[in-house]
PDB file of C-alpha atoms in Angstrom:
ATOM      1  CA  MET A 215     -34.276  14.555  39.072  1.00  0.00           C
ATOM      2  CA  PRO A 216     -34.562  11.134  37.453  1.00  0.00           C
ATOM      3  CA  SER A 217     -33.827  12.697  34.076  1.00  0.00           C
ATOM      4  CA  GLY A 218     -30.692  14.363  35.539  1.00  0.00           C
ATOM      5  CA  LYS A 219     -29.546  11.043  36.941  1.00  0.00           C
ATOM      6  CA  LYS A 220     -29.973   9.408  33.545  1.00  0.00           C
ATOM      7  CA  ALA A 221     -28.047  12.228  31.898  1.00  0.00           C
ATOM      8  CA  ARG A 222     -25.148  11.802  34.343  1.00  0.00           C
ATOM      9  CA  GLY A 223     -25.215   8.062  33.663  1.00  0.00           C
ATOM     10  CA  ARG A 224     -24.957   8.671  29.932  1.00  0.00           C
ATOM     11  CA  GLN A 225     -22.084  11.080  30.489  1.00  0.00           C
ATOM     12  CA  ASN A 226     -20.231   8.566  32.657  1.00  0.00           C
ATOM     13  CA  ARG A 227     -20.698   5.809  30.104  1.00  0.00           C
ATOM     14  CA  ALA A 228     -19.480   8.131  27.341  1.00  0.00           C
ATOM     15  CA  LYS A 229     -16.381   9.018  29.389  1.00  0.00           C
ATOM     16  CA  LYS A 230     -15.607   5.338  30.063  1.00  0.00           C
ATOM     17  CA  LYS A 231     -16.054   4.536  26.381  1.00  0.00           C
ATOM     18  CA  ALA A 232     -13.741   7.393  25.371  1.00  0.00           C
ATOM     19  CA  THR A 233     -11.154   6.234  27.927  1.00  0.00           C
ATOM     20  CA  ARG A 234     -11.264   2.659  26.633  1.00  0.00           C
ATOM     21  CA  LYS A 235     -10.997   3.921  23.047  1.00  0.00           C
ATOM     22  CA  ALA A 236      -7.965   6.071  23.898  1.00  0.00           C
ATOM     23  CA  ALA A 237      -6.281   3.187  25.711  1.00  0.00           C
ATOM     24  CA  TYR A 238      -6.929   0.878  22.740  1.00  0.00           C
ATOM     25  CA  ALA A 239      -5.467   3.444  20.326  1.00  0.00           C
ATOM     26  CA  ALA A 240      -2.403   3.797  22.575  1.00  0.00           C
ATOM     27  CA  ASP A 241      -1.934   0.018  22.561  1.00  0.00           C
ATOM     28  CA  LEU A 242      -2.122  -0.040  18.761  1.00  0.00           C
ATOM     29  CA  ARG A 243       0.437   2.741  18.556  1.00  0.00           C
ATOM     30  CA  THR A 244       2.941   0.683  20.550  1.00  0.00           C
ATOM     31  CA  LEU A 245       2.801  -1.913  17.764  1.00  0.00           C
ATOM     32  CA  TRP A 246       3.925   0.381  14.935  1.00  0.00           C
ATOM     33  CA  GLU A 247       5.865   3.276  16.455  1.00  0.00           C
ATOM     34  CA  PRO A 248       8.877   1.168  17.603  1.00  0.00           C
ATOM     35  CA  THR A 249       9.093  -0.329  14.102  1.00  0.00           C
ATOM     36  CA  LEU A 250       9.714   3.142  12.671  1.00  0.00           C
ATOM     37  CA  LEU A 251      12.611   3.653  15.074  1.00  0.00           C
ATOM     38  CA  ARG A 252      14.313   0.344  14.368  1.00  0.00           C
ATOM     39  CA  SER A 253      17.793   0.687  12.920  1.00  0.00           C
ATOM     40  CA  ASN A 254      19.505  -1.765  10.584  1.00  0.00           C
ATOM     41  CA  ASP A 255      20.771  -3.968  13.404  1.00  0.00           C
ATOM     42  CA  GLY A 256      17.380  -4.126  15.119  1.00  0.00           C
ATOM     43  CA  VAL A 257      18.276  -1.586  17.823  1.00  0.00           C
ATOM     44  CA  ALA A 258      15.866   1.274  18.339  1.00  0.00           C
ATOM     45  CA  SER A 259      17.352   4.435  16.848  1.00  0.00           C
ATOM     46  CA  PRO A 260      15.867   7.658  15.437  1.00  0.00           C
ATOM     47  CA  ASN A 261      18.513   7.733  12.681  1.00  0.00           C
ATOM     48  CA  CYS A 262      18.264   6.106   9.275  1.00  0.00           C
ATOM     49  CA  ASP A 263      21.683   4.521   9.462  1.00  0.00           C
ATOM     50  CA  SER A 264      24.063   4.960  12.372  1.00  0.00           C
ATOM     51  CA  SER A 265      26.998   3.398  10.496  1.00  0.00           C
ATOM     52  CA  SER A 266      26.999   5.525   7.326  1.00  0.00           C
ATOM     53  CA  SER A 267      25.651   8.762   5.969  1.00  0.00           C
ATOM     54  CA  CYS A 268      22.358   8.599   4.096  1.00  0.00           C
ATOM     55  CA  GLU A 269      20.220  11.024   2.116  1.00  0.00           C
ATOM     56  CA  HIS A 270      17.136   9.493   3.715  1.00  0.00           C
ATOM     57  CA  ARG A 271      14.674  12.391   4.135  1.00  0.00           C
ATOM     58  CA  LEU A 272      13.274  10.607   7.199  1.00  0.00           C
ATOM     59  CA  ALA A 273      16.645  10.363   8.952  1.00  0.00           C
ATOM     60  CA  VAL A 274      14.947  12.287  11.742  1.00  0.00           C
ATOM     61  CA  LEU A 275      11.485  10.918  12.369  1.00  0.00           C
ATOM     62  CA  PRO A 276       8.851  13.676  12.059  1.00  0.00           C
ATOM     63  CA  ARG A 277       6.764  14.548  15.064  1.00  0.00           C
ATOM     64  CA  ILE A 278       3.767  12.211  15.187  1.00  0.00           C
ATOM     65  CA  PRO A 279       0.573  13.701  16.654  1.00  0.00           C
ATOM     66  CA  ARG A 280      -1.497  11.798  19.191  1.00  0.00           C
ATOM     67  CA  GLU A 281      -4.376  11.499  16.731  1.00  0.00           C
ATOM     68  CA  GLY A 282      -5.409  12.403  13.210  1.00  0.00           C
ATOM     69  CA  PRO A 283      -5.883  10.744   9.789  1.00  0.00           C
ATOM     70  CA  ALA A 284      -2.243   9.614   9.525  1.00  0.00           C
ATOM     71  CA  VAL A 285      -2.319   7.990  12.951  1.00  0.00           C
ATOM     72  CA  SER A 286      -5.689   6.399  12.085  1.00  0.00           C
ATOM     73  CA  VAL A 287      -4.114   4.780   9.009  1.00  0.00           C
ATOM     74  CA  MET A 288      -1.270   3.315  11.067  1.00  0.00           C
ATOM     75  CA  ASN A 289      -3.612   2.160  13.842  1.00  0.00           C
ATOM     76  CA  SER A 290      -5.938   0.504  11.326  1.00  0.00           C
ATOM     77  CA  LEU A 291      -3.026  -1.443   9.848  1.00  0.00           C
ATOM     78  CA  ALA A 292      -1.915  -2.411  13.345  1.00  0.00           C
ATOM     79  CA  GLU A 293      -5.460  -3.512  14.174  1.00  0.00           C
ATOM     80  CA  ASN A 294      -5.327  -5.863  11.190  1.00  0.00           C
ATOM     81  CA  GLY A 295      -2.101  -7.471  12.403  1.00  0.00           C
ATOM     82  CA  PHE A 296       0.471  -5.794  10.175  1.00  0.00           C
ATOM     83  CA  PHE A 297       2.832  -4.886  12.997  1.00  0.00           C
ATOM     84  CA  ASP A 298       2.306  -7.752  15.447  1.00  0.00           C
ATOM     85  CA  LYS A 299       5.189 -10.099  14.662  1.00  0.00           C
ATOM     86  CA  GLY A 300       6.837  -8.672  11.587  1.00  0.00           C
ATOM     87  CA  PRO A 301       6.035  -9.086   7.889  1.00  0.00           C
ATOM     88  CA  LYS A 302       6.677 -12.838   7.666  1.00  0.00           C
ATOM     89  CA  ASN A 303       3.950 -13.710  10.159  1.00  0.00           C
ATOM     90  CA  THR A 304       1.290 -11.436   8.650  1.00  0.00           C
ATOM     91  CA  ARG A 305      -1.415 -13.326   6.802  1.00  0.00           C
ATOM     92  CA  PHE A 306      -3.546 -10.824   4.940  1.00  0.00           C
ATOM     93  CA  ALA A 307      -6.483 -12.407   3.138  1.00  0.00           C
ATOM     94  CA  GLY A 308      -8.446 -10.447   0.584  1.00  0.00           C
ATOM     95  CA  ASP A 309      -8.062  -7.754  -2.039  1.00  0.00           C
ATOM     96  CA  PRO A 310      -5.260  -5.373  -0.950  1.00  0.00           C
ATOM     97  CA  VAL A 311      -6.502  -2.493  -3.123  1.00  0.00           C
ATOM     98  CA  LYS A 312     -10.091  -2.764  -1.914  1.00  0.00           C
ATOM     99  CA  PHE A 313      -8.865  -2.846   1.680  1.00  0.00           C
ATOM    100  CA  CYS A 314      -6.680   0.238   1.130  1.00  0.00           C
ATOM    101  CA  ILE A 315      -9.371   2.148  -0.785  1.00  0.00           C
ATOM    102  CA  GLN A 316     -11.865   1.621   2.044  1.00  0.00           C
ATOM    103  CA  LEU A 317      -9.246   2.719   4.581  1.00  0.00           C
ATOM    104  CA  ALA A 318      -8.385   5.827   2.551  1.00  0.00           C
ATOM    105  CA  VAL A 319     -12.050   6.789   2.132  1.00  0.00           C
ATOM    106  CA  ARG A 320     -12.590   6.420   5.872  1.00  0.00           C
ATOM    107  CA  CYS A 321      -9.471   8.330   6.960  1.00  0.00           C
ATOM    108  CA  PHE A 322      -9.362  10.938   4.176  1.00  0.00           C
ATOM    109  CA  PRO A 323     -12.988  11.629   3.204  1.00  0.00           C
ATOM    110  CA  GLY A 324     -11.992  15.013   1.767  1.00  0.00           C
ATOM    111  CA  GLY A 325      -9.927  13.480  -1.012  1.00  0.00           C
ATOM    112  CA  ARG A 326      -7.278  16.032  -1.976  1.00  0.00           C
ATOM    113  CA  GLU A 327      -7.761  17.906   1.297  1.00  0.00           C
ATOM    114  CA  GLY A 328      -5.478  17.228   4.239  1.00  0.00           C
ATOM    115  CA  GLU A 329      -2.219  17.258   2.290  1.00  0.00           C
ATOM    116  CA  SER A 330      -0.039  17.452   5.418  1.00  0.00           C
ATOM    117  CA  GLU A 331      -1.708  14.393   6.971  1.00  0.00           C
ATOM    118  CA  ARG A 332      -1.444  12.413   3.727  1.00  0.00           C
ATOM    119  CA  SER A 333       2.215  13.330   3.509  1.00  0.00           C
ATOM    120  CA  LEU A 334       2.807  12.243   7.112  1.00  0.00           C
ATOM    121  CA  ALA A 335       1.032   8.918   6.568  1.00  0.00           C
ATOM    122  CA  THR A 336       3.085   8.330   3.404  1.00  0.00           C
ATOM    123  CA  ASN A 337       6.330   9.108   5.225  1.00  0.00           C
ATOM    124  CA  LEU A 338       5.515   6.785   8.111  1.00  0.00           C
ATOM    125  CA  LEU A 339       4.617   3.933   5.750  1.00  0.00           C
ATOM    126  CA  LEU A 340       7.788   4.487   3.729  1.00  0.00           C
ATOM    127  CA  ARG A 341       9.869   4.406   6.914  1.00  0.00           C
ATOM    128  CA  PHE A 342       8.193   1.149   7.957  1.00  0.00           C
ATOM    129  CA  ILE A 343       8.644  -0.613   4.612  1.00  0.00           C
ATOM    130  CA  ARG A 344      12.231   0.610   4.328  1.00  0.00           C
ATOM    131  CA  ASN A 345      13.057  -0.950   7.705  1.00  0.00           C
ATOM    132  CA  VAL A 346      11.359  -4.191   6.644  1.00  0.00           C
ATOM    133  CA  PHE A 347      13.504  -4.460   3.511  1.00  0.00           C
ATOM    134  CA  VAL A 348      16.794  -3.611   5.215  1.00  0.00           C
ATOM    135  CA  HIS A 349      16.118  -5.877   8.187  1.00  0.00           C
ATOM    136  CA  SER A 350      14.973  -8.763   5.966  1.00  0.00           C
ATOM    137  CA  SER A 351      18.056  -8.489   3.753  1.00  0.00           C
ATOM    138  CA  MET A 352      20.317  -8.727   6.802  1.00  0.00           C
ATOM    139  CA  ILE A 353      18.495 -11.774   8.181  1.00  0.00           C
ATOM    140  CA  GLU A 354      17.866 -13.686   4.926  1.00  0.00           C
ATOM    141  CA  GLY A 355      20.946 -12.727   2.927  1.00  0.00           C
ATOM    142  CA  GLU A 356      20.707 -12.894  -0.864  1.00  0.00           C
ATOM    143  CA  ASN A 357      17.407 -14.803  -0.759  1.00  0.00           C
ATOM    144  CA  TRP A 358      15.538 -11.892   0.802  1.00  0.00           C
ATOM    145  CA  PHE A 359      14.095 -10.595  -2.486  1.00  0.00           C
ATOM    146  CA  HIS A 360      12.530 -13.989  -3.314  1.00  0.00           C
ATOM    147  CA  GLN A 361      10.244 -13.868  -0.262  1.00  0.00           C
ATOM    148  CA  ARG A 362       6.801 -12.473  -1.025  1.00  0.00           C
ATOM    149  CA  SER A 363       4.815 -10.959   1.811  1.00  0.00           C
ATOM    150  CA  MET A 364       1.286  -9.642   1.362  1.00  0.00           C
ATOM    151  CA  ASN A 365       1.572  -6.955   4.018  1.00  0.00           C
ATOM    152  CA  GLU A 366       4.291  -5.243   1.981  1.00  0.00           C
ATOM    153  CA  ILE A 367       1.927  -5.164  -1.003  1.00  0.00           C
ATOM    154  CA  VAL A 368      -0.810  -3.610   1.117  1.00  0.00           C
ATOM    155  CA  VAL A 369       1.532  -0.966   2.553  1.00  0.00           C
ATOM    156  CA  CYS A 370       2.879   0.005  -0.886  1.00  0.00           C
ATOM    157  CA  SER A 371      -0.654   0.048  -2.329  1.00  0.00           C
ATOM    158  CA  MET A 372      -1.691   2.383   0.488  1.00  0.00           C
ATOM    159  CA  ILE A 373       1.249   4.662  -0.323  1.00  0.00           C
ATOM    160  CA  GLY A 374       0.170   4.683  -3.989  1.00  0.00           C
ATOM    161  CA  ILE A 375      -3.403   5.580  -3.064  1.00  0.00           C
ATOM    162  CA  LEU A 376      -2.316   8.426  -0.781  1.00  0.00           C
ATOM    163  CA  GLU A 377      -0.206   9.867  -3.597  1.00  0.00           C
ATOM    164  CA  LEU A 378      -2.981   9.536  -6.160  1.00  0.00           C
ATOM    165  CA  LEU A 379      -5.517  11.125  -3.805  1.00  0.00           C
ATOM    166  CA  GLY A 380      -3.417  14.263  -3.974  1.00  0.00           C
ATOM    167  CA  THR A 381      -3.539  14.264  -7.781  1.00  0.00           C
ATOM    168  CA  TYR A 382      -6.929  13.030  -9.000  1.00  0.00           C
ATOM    169  CA  SER A 383     -10.364  14.127  -7.857  1.00  0.00           C
ATOM    170  CA  ASP A 384     -12.267  11.003  -8.988  1.00  0.00           C
ATOM    171  CA  MET A 385     -11.971   7.930  -6.754  1.00  0.00           C
ATOM    172  CA  TYR A 386     -12.477   5.545  -9.667  1.00  0.00           C
ATOM    173  CA  VAL A 387      -9.362   6.933 -11.354  1.00  0.00           C
ATOM    174  CA  VAL A 388      -7.404   6.367  -8.131  1.00  0.00           C
ATOM    175  CA  GLU A 389      -8.731   2.804  -7.831  1.00  0.00           C
ATOM    176  CA  ARG A 390      -7.932   1.776 -11.395  1.00  0.00           C
ATOM    177  CA  ARG A 391      -4.444   3.234 -11.428  1.00  0.00           C
ATOM    178  CA  VAL A 392      -3.455   1.719  -8.100  1.00  0.00           C
ATOM    179  CA  TYR A 393      -4.789  -1.693  -9.210  1.00  0.00           C
ATOM    180  CA  LYS A 394      -2.225  -1.701 -11.985  1.00  0.00           C
ATOM    181  CA  ILE A 395       0.535  -0.978  -9.472  1.00  0.00           C
ATOM    182  CA  SER A 396      -0.739  -3.583  -7.024  1.00  0.00           C
ATOM    183  CA  ASN A 397      -0.979  -6.315  -9.675  1.00  0.00           C
ATOM    184  CA  LYS A 398       2.677  -5.821 -10.488  1.00  0.00           C
ATOM    185  CA  PHE A 399       3.518  -6.194  -6.789  1.00  0.00           C
ATOM    186  CA  ALA A 400       1.339  -9.261  -6.231  1.00  0.00           C
ATOM    187  CA  PHE A 401       2.428 -11.215  -9.311  1.00  0.00           C
ATOM    188  CA  GLY A 402       6.042 -10.094  -9.493  1.00  0.00           C
ATOM    189  CA  ASN A 403       8.605 -10.139  -6.711  1.00  0.00           C
ATOM    190  CA  ARG A 404      10.280  -7.890  -4.185  1.00  0.00           C
ATOM    191  CA  ARG A 405      12.269  -6.255  -6.970  1.00  0.00           C
ATOM    192  CA  ASP A 406       9.137  -4.323  -7.958  1.00  0.00           C
ATOM    193  CA  LEU A 407       8.332  -3.380  -4.370  1.00  0.00           C
ATOM    194  CA  LEU A 408      11.910  -2.269  -3.771  1.00  0.00           C
ATOM    195  CA  LYS A 409      11.925  -0.107  -6.904  1.00  0.00           C
ATOM    196  CA  PHE A 410       8.668   1.510  -5.792  1.00  0.00           C
ATOM    197  CA  VAL A 411      10.079   2.424  -2.374  1.00  0.00           C
ATOM    198  CA  ALA A 412      13.580   3.370  -3.549  1.00  0.00           C
ATOM    199  CA  LYS A 413      12.131   5.899  -6.015  1.00  0.00           C
ATOM    200  CA  ARG A 414      10.346   7.648  -3.158  1.00  0.00           C
ATOM    201  CA  LEU A 415      12.959   7.362  -0.440  1.00  0.00           C
ATOM    202  CA  PRO A 416      16.557   8.268  -1.353  1.00  0.00           C
ATOM    203  CA  CYS A 417      18.146   5.854   1.109  1.00  0.00           C
ATOM    204  CA  THR A 418      21.691   4.553   0.520  1.00  0.00           C
ATOM    205  CA  ARG A 419      20.899   1.013   1.659  1.00  0.00           C
ATOM    206  CA  LEU A 420      17.778   0.854  -0.501  1.00  0.00           C
ATOM    207  CA  LYS A 421      19.829   1.887  -3.530  1.00  0.00           C
ATOM    208  CA  LYS A 422      22.299  -0.934  -2.856  1.00  0.00           C
ATOM    209  CA  LEU A 423      19.495  -3.486  -2.435  1.00  0.00           C
ATOM    210  CA  HIS A 424      17.791  -2.312  -5.621  1.00  0.00           C
ATOM    211  CA  SER A 425      21.051  -2.543  -7.552  1.00  0.00           C
ATOM    212  CA  ALA A 426      21.591  -6.118  -6.294  1.00  0.00           C
ATOM    213  CA  ALA A 427      18.004  -7.110  -7.092  1.00  0.00           C
ATOM    214  CA  ARG A 428      18.253  -5.774 -10.658  1.00  0.00           C
ATOM    215  CA  LYS A 429      21.281  -8.010 -11.261  1.00  0.00           C
ATOM    216  CA  LYS A 430      19.885 -11.168  -9.671  1.00  0.00           C
ATOM    217  CA  VAL A 431      16.093 -11.035 -10.104  1.00  0.00           C
ATOM    218  CA  PRO A 432      14.410 -10.895 -13.545  1.00  0.00           C
ATOM    219  CA  LYS A 433      11.269  -8.884 -14.270  1.00  0.00           C
ATOM    220  CA  VAL A 434       8.443 -11.402 -14.149  1.00  0.00           C
ATOM    221  CA  ASP A 435       4.672 -11.402 -14.117  1.00  0.00           C
ATOM    222  CA  ILE A 436       1.911 -13.983 -14.185  1.00  0.00           C
ATOM    223  CA  CYS A 437      -0.477 -14.998 -16.937  1.00  0.00           C
ATOM    224  CA  ASN A 438      -4.008 -14.479 -15.627  1.00  0.00           C
ATOM    225  CA  SER A 439      -5.152 -17.636 -17.390  1.00  0.00           C
ATOM    226  CA  CYS A 440      -2.589 -20.427 -17.009  1.00  0.00           C
ATOM    227  CA  GLU A 441      -1.081 -18.726 -13.907  1.00  0.00           C
ATOM    228  CA  ASN A 442       2.478 -19.439 -15.008  1.00  0.00           C
ATOM    229  CA  TYR A 443       5.253 -16.881 -14.624  1.00  0.00           C
ATOM    230  CA  PHE A 444       6.876 -15.331 -17.686  1.00  0.00           C
ATOM    231  CA  PRO A 445       9.347 -12.522 -18.370  1.00  0.00           C
ATOM    232  CA  ARG A 446       7.278  -9.355 -18.351  1.00  0.00           C
ATOM    233  CA  SER A 447       8.360  -8.481 -21.890  1.00  0.00           C
ATOM    234  CA  GLN A 448       6.692 -11.673 -23.211  1.00  0.00           C
ATOM    235  CA  LEU A 449       3.235 -10.951 -21.795  1.00  0.00           C
ATOM    236  CA  TYR A 450       0.355  -9.120 -23.459  1.00  0.00           C
ATOM    237  CA  VAL A 451      -1.860  -6.682 -21.582  1.00  0.00           C
ATOM    238  CA  CYS A 452      -5.649  -6.620 -21.926  1.00  0.00           C
ATOM    239  CA  THR A 453      -6.592  -3.506 -23.892  1.00  0.00           C
ATOM    240  CA  GLY A 454      -9.879  -3.231 -21.994  1.00  0.00           C
ATOM    241  CA  CYS A 455      -8.774  -3.048 -18.359  1.00  0.00           C
ATOM    242  CA  ARG A 456      -5.035  -2.472 -18.939  1.00  0.00           C
ATOM    243  CA  CYS A 457      -4.325  -4.667 -15.900  1.00  0.00           C
ATOM    244  CA  SER A 458      -4.673  -8.358 -16.784  1.00  0.00           C
ATOM    245  CA  HIS A 459      -1.776 -10.033 -18.587  1.00  0.00           C
ATOM    246  CA  TYR A 460      -1.711 -13.107 -20.827  1.00  0.00           C
ATOM    247  CA  CYS A 461       1.043 -15.179 -22.365  1.00  0.00           C
ATOM    248  CA  SER A 462      -0.932 -15.889 -25.567  1.00  0.00           C
ATOM    249  CA  ARG A 463      -4.205 -15.163 -27.326  1.00  0.00           C
ATOM    250  CA  GLU A 464      -5.334 -18.714 -26.505  1.00  0.00           C
ATOM    251  CA  CYS A 465      -4.985 -18.000 -22.791  1.00  0.00           C
ATOM    252  CA  GLN A 466      -6.898 -14.754 -23.144  1.00  0.00           C
ATOM    253  CA  LYS A 467      -9.763 -16.508 -24.936  1.00  0.00           C
ATOM    254  CA  ALA A 468      -9.857 -19.267 -22.324  1.00  0.00           C
ATOM    255  CA  VAL A 469     -10.839 -16.850 -19.516  1.00  0.00           C
ATOM    256  CA  TRP A 470     -12.680 -14.191 -21.522  1.00  0.00           C
ATOM    257  CA  THR A 471     -16.116 -15.346 -20.367  1.00  0.00           C
ATOM    258  CA  ARG A 472     -15.039 -14.892 -16.753  1.00  0.00           C
ATOM    259  CA  HIS A 473     -13.110 -11.674 -17.386  1.00  0.00           C
ATOM    260  CA  LYS A 474     -15.610  -9.993 -19.706  1.00  0.00           C
ATOM    261  CA  LYS A 475     -18.043  -8.717 -17.060  1.00  0.00           C
ATOM    262  CA  ALA A 476     -15.336  -6.967 -15.064  1.00  0.00           C
ATOM    263  CA  CYS A 477     -13.409  -5.780 -18.106  1.00  0.00           C
ATOM    264  CA  THR A 478     -16.310  -4.062 -19.855  1.00  0.00           C
ATOM    265  CA  CYS A 479     -17.002  -1.770 -16.880  1.00  0.00           C
ATOM    266  CA  TYR A 480     -13.426  -0.433 -16.910  1.00  0.00           C
ATOM    267  CA  ASP A 481     -12.510   2.750 -18.722  1.00  0.00           C
ATOM    268  CA  PRO A 482      -9.072   2.224 -20.358  1.00  0.00           C
ATOM    269  CA  GLU A 483      -8.618   5.978 -20.769  1.00  0.00           C
ATOM    270  CA  VAL A 484      -7.907   6.381 -17.033  1.00  0.00           C
ATOM    271  CA  MET A 485      -4.494   4.773 -17.627  1.00  0.00           C
ATOM    272  CA  ARG A 486      -3.305   7.644 -19.827  1.00  0.00           C
ATOM    273  CA  ARG A 487       0.000   9.125 -18.676  1.00  0.00           C
ATOM    274  CA  ASP A 488      -1.256  12.653 -19.364  1.00  0.00           C
ATOM    275  CA  LEU A 489      -4.644  12.151 -17.680  1.00  0.00           C
ATOM    276  CA  PRO A 490      -5.991  15.506 -16.402  1.00  0.00           C
ATOM    277  CA  ALA A 491      -6.367  15.795 -12.630  1.00  0.00           C
ATOM    278  CA  GLU A 492     -10.090  16.664 -12.982  1.00  0.00           C
ATOM    279  CA  TYR A 493     -10.863  13.839 -15.430  1.00  0.00           C
ATOM    280  CA  VAL A 494     -14.283  12.228 -14.875  1.00  0.00           C
ATOM    281  CA  PRO A 495     -14.631   8.726 -16.377  1.00  0.00           C
ATOM    282  CA  THR A 496     -17.702   7.813 -18.429  1.00  0.00           C
ATOM    283  CA  ARG A 497     -18.042   4.381 -16.815  1.00  0.00           C
ATOM    284  CA  GLY A 498     -16.898   2.363 -13.846  1.00  0.00           C
ATOM    285  CA  SER A 499     -17.675   4.967 -11.152  1.00  0.00           C
ATOM    286  CA  ASP A 500     -19.859   2.496  -9.238  1.00  0.00           C
ATOM    287  CA  CYS A 501     -16.942   0.107  -8.709  1.00  0.00           C
ATOM    288  CA  VAL A 502     -15.452   1.951  -5.721  1.00  0.00           C
ATOM    289  CA  PRO A 503     -16.823   3.172  -2.374  1.00  0.00           C
ATOM    290  CA  LYS A 504     -18.106   6.727  -2.081  1.00  0.00           C
ATOM    291  CA  ARG A 505     -16.542   9.350   0.149  1.00  0.00           C
ATOM    292  CA  GLY A 506     -18.238  10.663   3.237  1.00  0.00           C
TER     293      GLY A 506
END
C-alpha cells in the first residue's frame, strides 16, 4: 500500500505540474495573439486593412492550434519579452542569430520535417512584424524607419531560419546564411527589414512604406573596424566569412588578429547562390548546436 500511495502522489504532482504549465502557456499566448489581430488603427480586427483592399495572404488569420512547434516559437519569444509592451520597450541582449538557431533546434529538431508548422510559424511572425511596421509608421510619422529595434531583427532572423530549414539539410549552412541576413539588419536600418518583410508579404501598406523608405533612406552598413557607417556600395566584404565589411584595407588589417580565428573556421562556399540543398561543408560544422 505505501508504494501505491507514493504512486498516487507522483501522479498528483505530475497533474499539478501539467496544469501550471498549461496555464503559463495560456498566459504567454495572451501576449502575442492580440498583436496578430491588431489593425492599422490599433483596434483588434482579423482583417489586414479594414479601410482598403489588400493582397495580404494573411488577411484572414489562419487557425492557430493550442500547441505545437509554431506555438512554441511564439511562446518562447513572448517568454523573452518580445510582446510585453511593444517593440520599443524590448531590450534584447545577445546574439540574435544564436538565440534563433537554438530556438529553431529546440522547436524543429527534425529540420526539414514539419513543413506545415514551419509555414504557420513564419506566417504568424510575418503578421506580427507587419503590424509593428504599420503601427510604428502611423505613430512616428516619417521618422519611423530611423528607429532601430532589436526585437524586429530577431523576428526577421527567425523567419529567415525557418525558411532555410526547409531548403538546406546542414545546420551550419543555415547558420552562416542567416548571419549574413542578420548583419544587414543589425548594421543597416529599417529599410532592410521592411524590404525583407515586403518581399514575403504582399501587403499594400508595406509596399507604400517600402517605396517611401527607398526614397528617403540610403543603403548603409557599418565598417567592422572603425564602426562608422558608409554607403553599402563603398564597403568591402571579407572573402573568408563573406559577412564582415570594411571601409578600407587598413581597417581590415587593424582587426585581422581578432577576426582571424572566427574567419578561418568559416566555409565561404556556403554563400553560393546555387548551393545544393544537400551540401555538406568541409569545415565549421562545430559552430552551431546539434539537433535532437
